[in-house]
Amino acid sequence: GENVEQHPSTLSVQEGDSAVIKCTYSDSASNYFPWYKQELGKRPQLIIDIRSNVGEKKDQRIAVTLNKTAKHFSLHITETQPEDSAVYFCADGTEKLTFGTGTRLTIIP
Amino acid sequence: DSGVTQTPKHLITATGQRVTLRCSPRSGDLSVYWYQQSLDQGLQFLIQYYNGEERAKGNILERFSAQQFPDLHSELNLSSLELGDSALYFCASSVGLDVGEQYFGPGTRLTVT
């Protein structure tokens, strides 16, 4: 990818509610869109990804949606729990990954 | 545990010095990627190696270089260090050449004083 914009930069959500993080990309050739979760001082961990030939993918409480026409993709976390608190990064790419600037998600008990 | 290992965990050095960071990919992975993460910043792609050869370059400074050895481990060399080089350096690995699932190591925290 060339450039990825990620919003919001911070997000506070009441425990049990849903959280949505959005990313917009510019490279129309991008065909792979992963999401990473990074806890403080830890490594980024791949939590879900989607390829350009798929519009939506779900894994338990986490889902990703992709709109190729609008060039944006979103991470949805339902029934949020305190352990979901972390920084989330989106990325896009063809030969290499370009990462967004991150969203600091805080789950309020 | 992702299966990717990095050493050392922490490194403190002075400006002008040179350091080498080491990464061993997951068993079976042929691609290694290096990223820099400054304080409260995102992940900046530096360079990718696949099966010993350089495949893609990002915003890597000329003072930085890398290589991947026949056993597939990789080293990132940082020279003429500046204060601004202080950051977390991650390597990641993936199976093939095409962009896909990348698994990150625990990182090396470099502090330049």
Tab-separated table of C-alpha atoms in Angstrom:
chain	number	residue	atom	x	y	z
A	1	GLY	CA	0.000	0.000	0.000
A	2	GLU	CA	0.950	3.620	-0.333
A	3	ASN	CA	-0.943	5.303	2.473
A	4	VAL	CA	-3.399	4.074	5.106
A	5	GLU	CA	-5.512	6.377	7.241
A	6	GLN	CA	-6.898	4.947	10.457
A	7	HIS	CA	-9.645	6.419	12.654
A	8	PRO	CA	-10.214	7.074	15.448
A	9	SER	CA	-6.834	7.410	17.122
A	10	THR	CA	-8.385	6.712	20.530
A	11	LEU	CA	-11.625	4.951	21.418
A	12	SER	CA	-13.232	4.298	24.792
A	13	VAL	CA	-16.048	1.793	24.955
A	14	GLN	CA	-18.154	0.485	27.815
A	15	GLU	CA	-17.594	-3.194	28.508
A	16	GLY	CA	-20.086	-5.267	26.568
A	17	ASP	CA	-20.605	-2.649	23.865
A	18	SER	CA	-19.206	-2.820	20.327
A	19	ALA	CA	-16.133	-1.077	18.952
A	20	VAL	CA	-15.523	-0.133	15.334
A	21	ILE	CA	-12.221	1.033	13.838
A	22	LYS	CA	-11.998	2.212	10.243
A	23	CYS	CA	-9.179	2.405	7.728
A	24	THR	CA	-8.970	3.941	4.285
A	25	TYR	CA	-6.331	2.988	1.782
A	26	SER	CA	-5.165	4.581	-1.444
A	27	ASP	CA	-3.487	1.813	-3.437
A	28	SER	CA	-6.105	0.178	-5.635
A	29	ALA	CA	-3.740	-2.756	-6.169
A	30	SER	CA	-3.804	-3.686	-2.465
A	31	ASN	CA	-5.159	-7.176	-2.013
A	32	TYR	CA	-4.473	-8.074	1.606
A	33	PHE	CA	-5.826	-6.334	4.706
A	34	PRO	CA	-4.762	-7.597	8.137
A	35	TRP	CA	-5.509	-6.257	11.602
A	36	TYR	CA	-2.994	-6.455	14.421
A	37	LYS	CA	-3.442	-6.048	18.162
A	38	GLN	CA	-0.553	-4.742	20.222
A	39	GLU	CA	-0.592	-4.720	23.998
A	40	LEU	CA	1.754	-2.414	25.847
A	41	GLY	CA	5.366	-3.493	25.388
A	42	LYS	CA	4.384	-6.580	23.414
A	43	ARG	CA	4.604	-7.731	19.829
A	44	PRO	CA	1.859	-6.989	17.291
A	45	GLN	CA	-0.387	-10.027	16.983
A	46	LEU	CA	-2.423	-10.846	13.902
A	47	ILE	CA	-6.065	-11.100	14.948
A	48	ILE	CA	-7.886	-11.258	11.632
A	49	ASP	CA	-7.232	-10.620	7.947
A	50	ILE	CA	-9.152	-10.423	4.703
A	51	ARG	CA	-8.292	-10.735	1.041
A	52	SER	CA	-9.655	-8.476	-1.676
A	53	ASN	CA	-11.928	-11.153	-3.113
A	54	VAL	CA	-13.926	-11.337	0.123
A	55	GLY	CA	-16.292	-8.717	1.542
A	56	GLU	CA	-16.538	-9.849	5.138
A	57	LYS	CA	-14.873	-12.274	7.509
A	58	LYS	CA	-15.798	-13.159	11.061
A	59	ASP	CA	-13.993	-14.938	13.874
A	60	GLN	CA	-16.040	-15.172	17.074
A	61	ARG	CA	-16.360	-11.601	18.421
A	62	ILE	CA	-14.174	-10.061	15.733
A	63	ALA	CA	-15.173	-9.241	12.170
A	64	VAL	CA	-13.616	-7.330	9.296
A	65	THR	CA	-15.493	-5.798	6.388
A	66	LEU	CA	-13.983	-4.591	3.126
A	67	ASN	CA	-15.431	-2.133	0.626
A	68	LYS	CA	-13.128	-2.166	-2.385
A	69	THR	CA	-15.072	0.475	-4.267
A	70	ALA	CA	-14.715	2.969	-1.451
A	71	LYS	CA	-11.258	1.653	-0.501
A	72	HIS	CA	-12.011	1.209	3.134
A	73	PHE	CA	-12.110	-1.631	5.603
A	74	SER	CA	-13.248	-1.838	9.192
A	75	LEU	CA	-12.660	-3.898	12.317
A	76	HIS	CA	-15.694	-4.708	14.443
A	77	ILE	CA	-15.382	-6.065	17.969
A	78	THR	CA	-18.598	-7.089	19.670
A	79	GLU	CA	-19.286	-7.779	23.351
A	80	THR	CA	-16.064	-6.048	24.311
A	81	GLN	CA	-14.090	-7.263	27.323
A	82	PRO	CA	-11.341	-5.584	29.387
A	83	GLU	CA	-8.710	-7.773	27.704
A	84	ASP	CA	-9.617	-6.159	24.382
A	85	SER	CA	-7.890	-2.983	25.602
A	86	ALA	CA	-4.843	-2.496	23.353
A	87	VAL	CA	-3.625	-0.598	20.305
A	88	TYR	CA	-5.040	-1.908	17.042
A	89	PHE	CA	-3.300	-1.439	13.697
A	90	CYS	CA	-4.743	-1.943	10.260
A	91	ALA	CA	-2.505	-2.580	7.260
A	92	ASP	CA	-2.797	-3.064	3.550
A	93	GLY	CA	-0.449	-4.308	0.924
A	94	THR	CA	0.536	-6.116	-2.192
A	95	GLU	CA	4.265	-6.812	-1.949
A	96	LYS	CA	4.697	-5.202	1.455
A	97	LEU	CA	2.469	-4.012	4.265
A	98	THR	CA	1.750	-0.382	5.032
A	99	PHE	CA	0.406	0.111	8.540
A	100	GLY	CA	-2.061	2.652	9.836
A	101	THR	CA	-1.154	4.878	12.764
A	102	GLY	CA	-3.059	2.800	15.295
A	103	THR	CA	-6.145	3.103	17.499
A	104	ARG	CA	-5.812	2.972	21.252
A	105	LEU	CA	-8.904	1.086	22.443
A	106	THR	CA	-9.849	1.287	26.109
A	107	ILE	CA	-12.627	-0.884	27.498
A	108	ILE	CA	-14.282	0.696	30.525
A	109	PRO	CA	-15.415	-1.926	33.086
B	1	ASP	CA	4.541	-17.201	21.256
B	2	SER	CA	4.754	-16.574	17.509
B	3	GLY	CA	7.809	-18.772	16.922
B	4	VAL	CA	9.872	-15.778	15.806
B	5	THR	CA	12.821	-14.990	18.060
B	6	GLN	CA	14.837	-11.812	18.364
B	7	THR	CA	17.979	-10.957	20.287
B	8	PRO	CA	18.889	-8.996	22.226
B	9	LYS	CA	15.756	-7.918	24.037
B	10	HIS	CA	17.236	-4.599	25.087
B	11	LEU	CA	20.212	-2.651	23.822
B	12	ILE	CA	21.630	0.585	25.191
B	13	THR	CA	24.397	2.270	23.274
B	14	ALA	CA	25.899	5.674	22.575
B	15	THR	CA	25.559	7.941	19.584
B	16	GLY	CA	27.915	7.106	16.750
B	17	GLN	CA	28.080	3.429	17.623
B	18	ARG	CA	27.059	0.420	15.569
B	19	VAL	CA	24.784	-2.427	16.652
B	20	THR	CA	23.482	-5.676	15.179
B	21	LEU	CA	20.018	-7.025	15.821
B	22	ARG	CA	19.273	-10.667	15.171
B	23	CYS	CA	16.104	-12.451	14.109
B	24	SER	CA	15.236	-16.111	13.596
B	25	PRO	CA	12.022	-16.723	11.643
B	26	ARG	CA	9.398	-19.351	12.344
B	27	SER	CA	10.328	-22.810	11.165
B	28	GLY	CA	9.467	-23.073	7.474
B	29	ASP	CA	9.135	-19.334	6.856
B	30	LEU	CA	11.328	-17.985	4.070
B	31	SER	CA	10.497	-14.276	4.306
B	32	VAL	CA	11.809	-11.958	6.989
B	33	TYR	CA	10.661	-8.361	7.422
B	34	TRP	CA	12.149	-5.623	9.593
B	35	TYR	CA	10.060	-2.823	11.103
B	36	GLN	CA	10.835	0.204	13.247
B	37	GLN	CA	8.366	1.443	15.850
B	38	SER	CA	9.180	4.724	17.548
B	39	LEU	CA	7.459	5.835	20.752
B	40	ASP	CA	3.703	6.036	20.211
B	41	GLN	CA	4.207	5.563	16.498
B	42	GLY	CA	3.046	3.044	14.010
B	43	LEU	CA	5.110	0.385	12.360
B	44	GLN	CA	7.453	1.571	9.645
B	45	PHE	CA	8.517	-1.077	7.169
B	46	LEU	CA	12.267	-1.131	6.633
B	47	ILE	CA	13.198	-4.093	4.452
B	48	GLN	CA	12.206	-7.616	3.398
B	49	TYR	CA	14.335	-10.633	2.605
B	50	TYR	CA	13.143	-13.812	0.963
B	51	ASN	CA	15.282	-16.931	0.976
B	52	GLY	CA	18.472	-14.923	1.301
B	53	GLU	CA	17.697	-12.183	-1.186
B	54	GLU	CA	16.486	-8.644	-0.678
B	55	ARG	CA	12.936	-8.335	-2.054
B	56	ALA	CA	11.465	-5.033	-0.931
B	57	LYS	CA	12.711	-1.850	0.640
B	58	GLY	CA	10.861	0.718	2.674
B	59	ASN	CA	12.048	3.833	4.443
B	60	ILE	CA	15.364	2.363	5.461
B	61	LEU	CA	18.189	4.804	6.088
B	62	GLU	CA	21.507	4.367	4.299
B	63	ARG	CA	23.130	3.916	7.720
B	64	PHE	CA	21.057	0.758	8.150
B	65	SER	CA	21.618	-2.513	6.346
B	66	ALA	CA	20.376	-6.059	6.635
B	67	GLN	CA	21.040	-9.518	5.379
B	68	GLN	CA	19.534	-12.979	5.523
B	69	PHE	CA	21.815	-15.958	5.937
B	70	PRO	CA	21.574	-19.483	4.438
B	71	ASP	CA	19.968	-20.759	7.645
B	72	LEU	CA	17.336	-18.005	7.099
B	73	HIS	CA	18.109	-15.990	10.195
B	74	SER	CA	18.479	-12.289	9.541
B	75	GLU	CA	20.511	-9.453	10.986
B	76	LEU	CA	19.802	-5.740	10.935
B	77	ASN	CA	22.885	-3.542	11.226
B	78	LEU	CA	22.475	0.011	12.453
B	79	SER	CA	25.526	2.273	12.255
B	80	SER	CA	26.465	5.863	13.143
B	81	LEU	CA	23.586	5.761	15.599
B	82	GLU	CA	21.670	8.927	16.417
B	83	LEU	CA	19.325	9.713	19.287
B	84	GLY	CA	16.415	9.488	16.883
B	85	ASP	CA	17.201	5.854	16.147
B	86	SER	CA	15.923	4.908	19.603
B	87	ALA	CA	12.936	2.676	18.939
B	88	LEU	CA	11.528	-0.808	19.047
B	89	TYR	CA	12.755	-2.908	16.167
B	90	PHE	CA	10.582	-5.835	15.191
B	91	CYS	CA	11.177	-8.570	12.743
B	92	ALA	CA	8.368	-10.628	11.302
B	93	SER	CA	8.307	-13.723	9.154
B	94	SER	CA	5.951	-15.298	6.679
B	95	VAL	CA	5.899	-18.420	4.605
B	96	GLY	CA	6.212	-17.094	1.093
B	97	LEU	CA	7.111	-14.146	-1.043
B	98	ASP	CA	3.646	-12.641	-1.451
B	99	VAL	CA	2.216	-10.405	1.223
B	100	GLY	CA	0.306	-12.512	3.720
B	101	GLU	CA	0.203	-13.516	7.344
B	102	GLN	CA	3.197	-12.051	9.101
B	103	TYR	CA	4.166	-13.196	12.580
B	104	PHE	CA	6.134	-10.795	14.722
B	105	GLY	CA	8.993	-11.435	17.081
B	106	PRO	CA	9.121	-9.882	20.575
B	107	GLY	CA	11.218	-6.950	19.375
B	108	THR	CA	14.505	-5.351	20.371
B	109	ARG	CA	14.289	-2.097	22.286
B	110	LEU	CA	17.177	0.109	21.235
B	111	THR	CA	18.088	3.117	23.338
B	112	VAL	CA	20.704	5.501	22.005
B	113	THR	CA	22.137	7.877	24.617
